[in-house]
PDB file of C-alpha atoms in Angstrom:
ATOM      1  CA  ASN A 873      39.166 125.643  85.270  1.00  0.00           C
ATOM      2  CA  THR A 874      42.316 126.376  83.332  1.00  0.00           C
ATOM      3  CA  TYR A 875      44.299 124.922  80.510  1.00  0.00           C
ATOM      4  CA  TYR A 876      47.901 123.825  80.680  1.00  0.00           C
ATOM      5  CA  ILE A 877      50.573 121.796  78.801  1.00  0.00           C
ATOM      6  CA  ARG A 878      53.132 119.912  80.809  1.00  0.00           C
ATOM      7  CA  LEU A 879      56.127 117.693  79.984  1.00  0.00           C
ATOM      8  CA  LYS A 880      56.225 115.630  83.165  1.00  0.00           C
ATOM      9  CA  ASN A 881      58.657 112.809  82.337  1.00  0.00           C
ATOM     10  CA  LEU A 882      61.182 112.229  79.580  1.00  0.00           C
ATOM     11  CA  TYR A 883      63.701 109.377  79.266  1.00  0.00           C
ATOM     12  CA  LEU A 884      66.214 109.120  76.445  1.00  0.00           C
ATOM     13  CA  ALA A 885      68.771 106.306  76.193  1.00  0.00           C
ATOM     14  CA  TYR A 886      71.307 105.095  73.687  1.00  0.00           C
ATOM     15  CA  SER A 887      72.848 101.594  73.716  1.00  0.00           C
ATOM     16  CA  PHE A 888      76.068 101.262  71.868  1.00  0.00           C
ATOM     17  CA  PRO A 889      76.420  98.467  69.280  1.00  0.00           C
ATOM     18  CA  LYS A 890      78.121  95.264  70.342  1.00  0.00           C
ATOM     19  CA  ARG A 891      81.076  95.828  68.003  1.00  0.00           C
ATOM     20  CA  ALA A 892      81.860  99.092  69.767  1.00  0.00           C
ATOM     21  CA  THR A 893      81.554  97.666  73.306  1.00  0.00           C
ATOM     22  CA  LYS A 894      83.632  94.567  72.567  1.00  0.00           C
ATOM     23  CA  LYS A 895      86.706  96.795  71.995  1.00  0.00           C
ATOM     24  CA  PHE A 896      86.541  97.784  75.671  1.00  0.00           C
ATOM     25  CA  HIS A 897      85.692  94.245  76.887  1.00  0.00           C
ATOM     26  CA  MET A 898      82.080  95.206  77.755  1.00  0.00           C
ATOM     27  CA  ASP A 899      78.939  93.226  77.110  1.00  0.00           C
ATOM     28  CA  ASN A 900      76.687  96.356  77.078  1.00  0.00           C
ATOM     29  CA  LEU A 901      77.071 100.111  77.370  1.00  0.00           C
ATOM     30  CA  THR A 902      74.078 102.484  77.690  1.00  0.00           C
ATOM     31  CA  CYS A 903      73.997 106.238  78.208  1.00  0.00           C
ATOM     32  CA  TYR A 904      70.823 107.932  79.375  1.00  0.00           C
ATOM     33  CA  VAL A 905      69.259 111.242  80.333  1.00  0.00           C
ATOM     34  CA  LYS A 906      66.113 111.514  82.389  1.00  0.00           C
ATOM     35  CA  GLY A 907      64.072 114.688  83.086  1.00  0.00           C
ATOM     36  CA  GLU A 908      61.091 115.359  85.364  1.00  0.00           C
ATOM     37  CA  ASN A 909      58.812 118.446  85.222  1.00  0.00           C
ATOM     38  CA  LEU A 910      60.790 119.865  82.318  1.00  0.00           C
ATOM     39  CA  PHE A 911      58.215 122.522  81.411  1.00  0.00           C
ATOM     40  CA  LEU A 912      54.739 123.735  82.261  1.00  0.00           C
ATOM     41  CA  ILE A 913      52.800 126.161  80.068  1.00  0.00           C
ATOM     42  CA  THR A 914      49.901 127.845  81.847  1.00  0.00           C
ATOM     43  CA  PRO A 915      48.467 131.383  81.785  1.00  0.00           C
ATOM     44  CA  TYR A 916      49.352 131.782  85.529  1.00  0.00           C
ATOM     45  CA  HIS A 917      52.969 132.273  86.758  1.00  0.00           C
ATOM     46  CA  ASP A 918      54.218 129.577  89.155  1.00  0.00           C
ATOM     47  CA  PHE A 919      50.743 127.942  89.388  1.00  0.00           C
ATOM     48  CA  ASP A 920      50.502 124.142  89.357  1.00  0.00           C
ATOM     49  CA  PRO A 921      47.058 123.143  88.066  1.00  0.00           C
ATOM     50  CA  GLU A 922      47.418 119.577  89.356  1.00  0.00           C
ATOM     51  CA  THR A 923      47.860 120.598  93.009  1.00  0.00           C
ATOM     52  CA  GLY A 924      46.128 123.979  92.919  1.00  0.00           C
ATOM     53  CA  PHE A 925      49.069 125.704  94.683  1.00  0.00           C
ATOM     54  CA  TYR A 926      51.159 128.674  93.555  1.00  0.00           C
ATOM     55  CA  ILE A 927      54.383 126.775  93.815  1.00  0.00           C
ATOM     56  CA  ALA A 928      56.475 125.889  90.777  1.00  0.00           C
ATOM     57  CA  PRO A 929      57.089 122.123  90.438  1.00  0.00           C
ATOM     58  CA  THR A 930      60.594 120.932  91.127  1.00  0.00           C
ATOM     59  CA  ARG A 931      62.587 120.222  87.979  1.00  0.00           C
ATOM     60  CA  ALA A 932      65.013 117.302  88.068  1.00  0.00           C
ATOM     61  CA  LEU A 933      67.615 116.156  85.511  1.00  0.00           C
ATOM     62  CA  THR A 934      69.545 112.937  85.763  1.00  0.00           C
ATOM     63  CA  ALA A 935      72.213 111.499  83.479  1.00  0.00           C
ATOM     64  CA  GLY A 936      74.055 108.268  83.674  1.00  0.00           C
ATOM     65  CA  ILE A 937      76.069 105.470  82.139  1.00  0.00           C
ATOM     66  CA  LYS A 938      75.293 101.800  82.588  1.00  0.00           C
ATOM     67  CA  ALA A 939      78.193  99.444  81.722  1.00  0.00           C
ATOM     68  CA  VAL A 940      77.946  95.632  81.906  1.00  0.00           C
ATOM     69  CA  PHE A 941      81.212  93.692  81.846  1.00  0.00           C
TER      70      PHE A 941
END
């Protein structure tokens, strides 16, 4: 048994107010950032306690803009 702290998923989004989107003839505008496996704190280097393997989990970052006209 071991202890660990992991931030597995994080999703942040901001939707612009209607008065700002109307200037550009949009109904909605949202910007977002998504992260997966952002950090893992464990006493063992590159050890994944969930799988039991000495392989670091893959980190992924995604950003985007969603515009509705």
